[in-house]
Amino acid sequence: ESLRRQSLSDANAEIGILSERLMRSTASKQQSIPERDASLRAAEIASKQAEAIREERDALHHELVQAQQQITAQQNEIMTLQARVQLSLQAEARWFEETKRHEAVQQQLLRQK
């Protein structure tokens, strides 16, 4: 009988220890659920922010490419205008030289008369 009571007491003590472990484990898991949910929400927010940053980067890259194309077109237009001005200046210089020669010839003809 005393042995039986001791066994029963030992079993009750073990049940108490196991119950305590179970309660601690359950409490720990219940605490980790909100932490895990918060981590998942934070990860989801970070993912959305990263996607928004990628989209903004892509849009800025597109704007940059367009700006570079506009700059190239403007540079080509400037080079074309510079070439036209150069040709115009050369034509004016030729006209001026021809006018000087013509005047010189006229002066010479007047002197010969």
Tab-separated table of C-alpha atoms in Angstrom:
chain	number	residue	atom	x	y	z
A	1	GLU	CA	0.000	0.000	0.000
A	2	SER	CA	2.731	2.447	0.913
A	3	LEU	CA	4.579	1.526	-2.240
A	4	ARG	CA	1.443	2.099	-4.203
A	5	ARG	CA	0.958	5.495	-2.574
A	6	GLN	CA	4.572	6.400	-3.331
A	7	SER	CA	4.132	5.371	-6.971
A	8	LEU	CA	0.946	7.385	-7.166
A	9	SER	CA	2.698	10.374	-5.610
A	10	ASP	CA	5.626	10.019	-8.038
A	11	ALA	CA	3.217	9.747	-10.954
A	12	ASN	CA	1.334	12.852	-9.766
A	13	ALA	CA	4.622	14.742	-9.438
A	14	GLU	CA	5.616	13.712	-12.958
A	15	ILE	CA	2.193	14.718	-14.264
A	16	GLY	CA	2.689	18.110	-12.594
A	17	ILE	CA	6.127	18.512	-14.188
A	18	LEU	CA	4.799	17.488	-17.609
A	19	SER	CA	1.788	19.799	-17.207
A	20	GLU	CA	4.104	22.687	-16.361
A	21	ARG	CA	6.258	21.961	-19.425
A	22	LEU	CA	3.151	21.754	-21.604
A	23	MET	CA	1.868	25.109	-20.286
A	24	ARG	CA	5.264	26.776	-20.856
A	25	SER	CA	5.494	25.301	-24.351
A	26	THR	CA	1.948	26.404	-25.184
A	27	ALA	CA	2.577	29.904	-23.804
A	28	SER	CA	5.802	30.154	-25.783
A	29	LYS	CA	4.064	29.080	-28.989
A	30	GLN	CA	1.210	31.492	-28.383
A	31	GLN	CA	3.713	34.309	-27.906
A	32	SER	CA	5.595	33.329	-31.067
A	33	ILE	CA	2.443	33.414	-33.229
A	34	PRO	CA	1.994	37.210	-32.932
A	35	GLU	CA	5.735	37.670	-33.385
A	36	ARG	CA	5.664	35.497	-36.502
A	37	ASP	CA	2.587	37.340	-37.808
A	38	ALA	CA	4.321	40.673	-37.202
A	39	SER	CA	7.413	39.404	-39.022
A	40	LEU	CA	5.299	38.238	-41.954
A	41	ARG	CA	3.526	41.614	-42.122
A	42	ALA	CA	6.872	43.436	-41.976
A	43	ALA	CA	8.245	41.210	-44.745
A	44	GLU	CA	5.154	41.845	-46.867
A	45	ILE	CA	5.492	45.616	-46.357
A	46	ALA	CA	9.193	45.464	-47.210
A	47	SER	CA	8.412	43.471	-50.351
A	48	LYS	CA	5.812	46.028	-51.464
A	49	GLN	CA	8.246	48.861	-50.780
A	50	ALA	CA	10.953	47.102	-52.788
A	51	GLU	CA	8.528	46.648	-55.702
A	52	ALA	CA	7.558	50.335	-55.557
A	53	ILE	CA	11.250	51.281	-55.567
A	54	ARG	CA	11.883	49.017	-58.584
A	55	GLU	CA	8.952	50.584	-60.443
A	56	GLU	CA	10.191	54.089	-59.650
A	57	ARG	CA	13.716	53.142	-60.736
A	58	ASP	CA	12.374	51.751	-64.023
A	59	ALA	CA	10.326	54.914	-64.631
A	60	LEU	CA	13.351	57.112	-63.899
A	61	HIS	CA	15.500	55.001	-66.218
A	62	HIS	CA	12.902	55.439	-68.978
A	63	GLU	CA	12.916	59.221	-68.412
A	64	LEU	CA	16.721	59.227	-68.511
A	65	VAL	CA	16.782	57.343	-71.825
A	66	GLN	CA	14.252	59.787	-73.299
A	67	ALA	CA	16.266	62.768	-72.039
A	68	GLN	CA	19.457	61.310	-73.544
A	69	GLN	CA	17.677	60.820	-76.878
A	70	GLN	CA	16.443	64.425	-76.795
A	71	ILE	CA	19.944	65.671	-75.999
A	72	THR	CA	21.369	63.654	-78.893
A	73	ALA	CA	18.715	65.043	-81.253
A	74	GLN	CA	19.457	68.592	-80.078
A	75	GLN	CA	23.196	68.050	-80.495
A	76	ASN	CA	22.602	66.799	-84.043
A	77	GLU	CA	20.465	69.856	-84.772
A	78	ILE	CA	23.189	72.149	-83.390
A	79	MET	CA	25.822	70.446	-85.555
A	80	THR	CA	23.579	70.840	-88.607
A	81	LEU	CA	23.046	74.530	-87.856
A	82	GLN	CA	26.794	75.021	-87.319
A	83	ALA	CA	27.486	73.416	-90.709
A	84	ARG	CA	24.882	75.656	-92.373
A	85	VAL	CA	26.379	78.763	-90.732
A	86	GLN	CA	29.872	77.681	-91.856
A	87	LEU	CA	28.663	77.200	-95.444
A	88	SER	CA	26.901	80.563	-95.342
A	89	LEU	CA	30.057	82.268	-94.060
A	90	GLN	CA	32.114	80.625	-96.783
A	91	ALA	CA	29.607	81.741	-99.433
A	92	GLU	CA	29.668	85.273	-98.042
A	93	ALA	CA	33.466	85.297	-98.092
A	94	ARG	CA	33.468	84.129	-101.732
A	95	TRP	CA	30.910	86.810	-102.644
A	96	PHE	CA	33.008	89.442	-100.864
A	97	GLU	CA	36.170	88.316	-102.732
A	98	GLU	CA	34.320	88.295	-106.081
A	99	THR	CA	32.916	91.745	-105.349
A	100	LYS	CA	36.409	93.033	-104.538
A	101	ARG	CA	37.770	91.566	-107.806
A	102	HIS	CA	34.888	93.016	-109.782
A	103	GLU	CA	35.455	96.441	-108.232
A	104	ALA	CA	39.180	96.184	-108.927
A	105	VAL	CA	38.471	95.333	-112.560
A	106	GLN	CA	36.065	98.277	-112.813
A	107	GLN	CA	38.650	100.606	-111.256
A	108	GLN	CA	41.268	99.391	-113.729
A	109	LEU	CA	38.891	99.919	-116.653
A	110	LEU	CA	38.107	103.415	-115.453
A	111	ARG	CA	41.811	104.225	-115.195
A	112	GLN	CA	42.410	102.951	-118.732
A	113	LYS	CA	39.758	105.284	-120.144
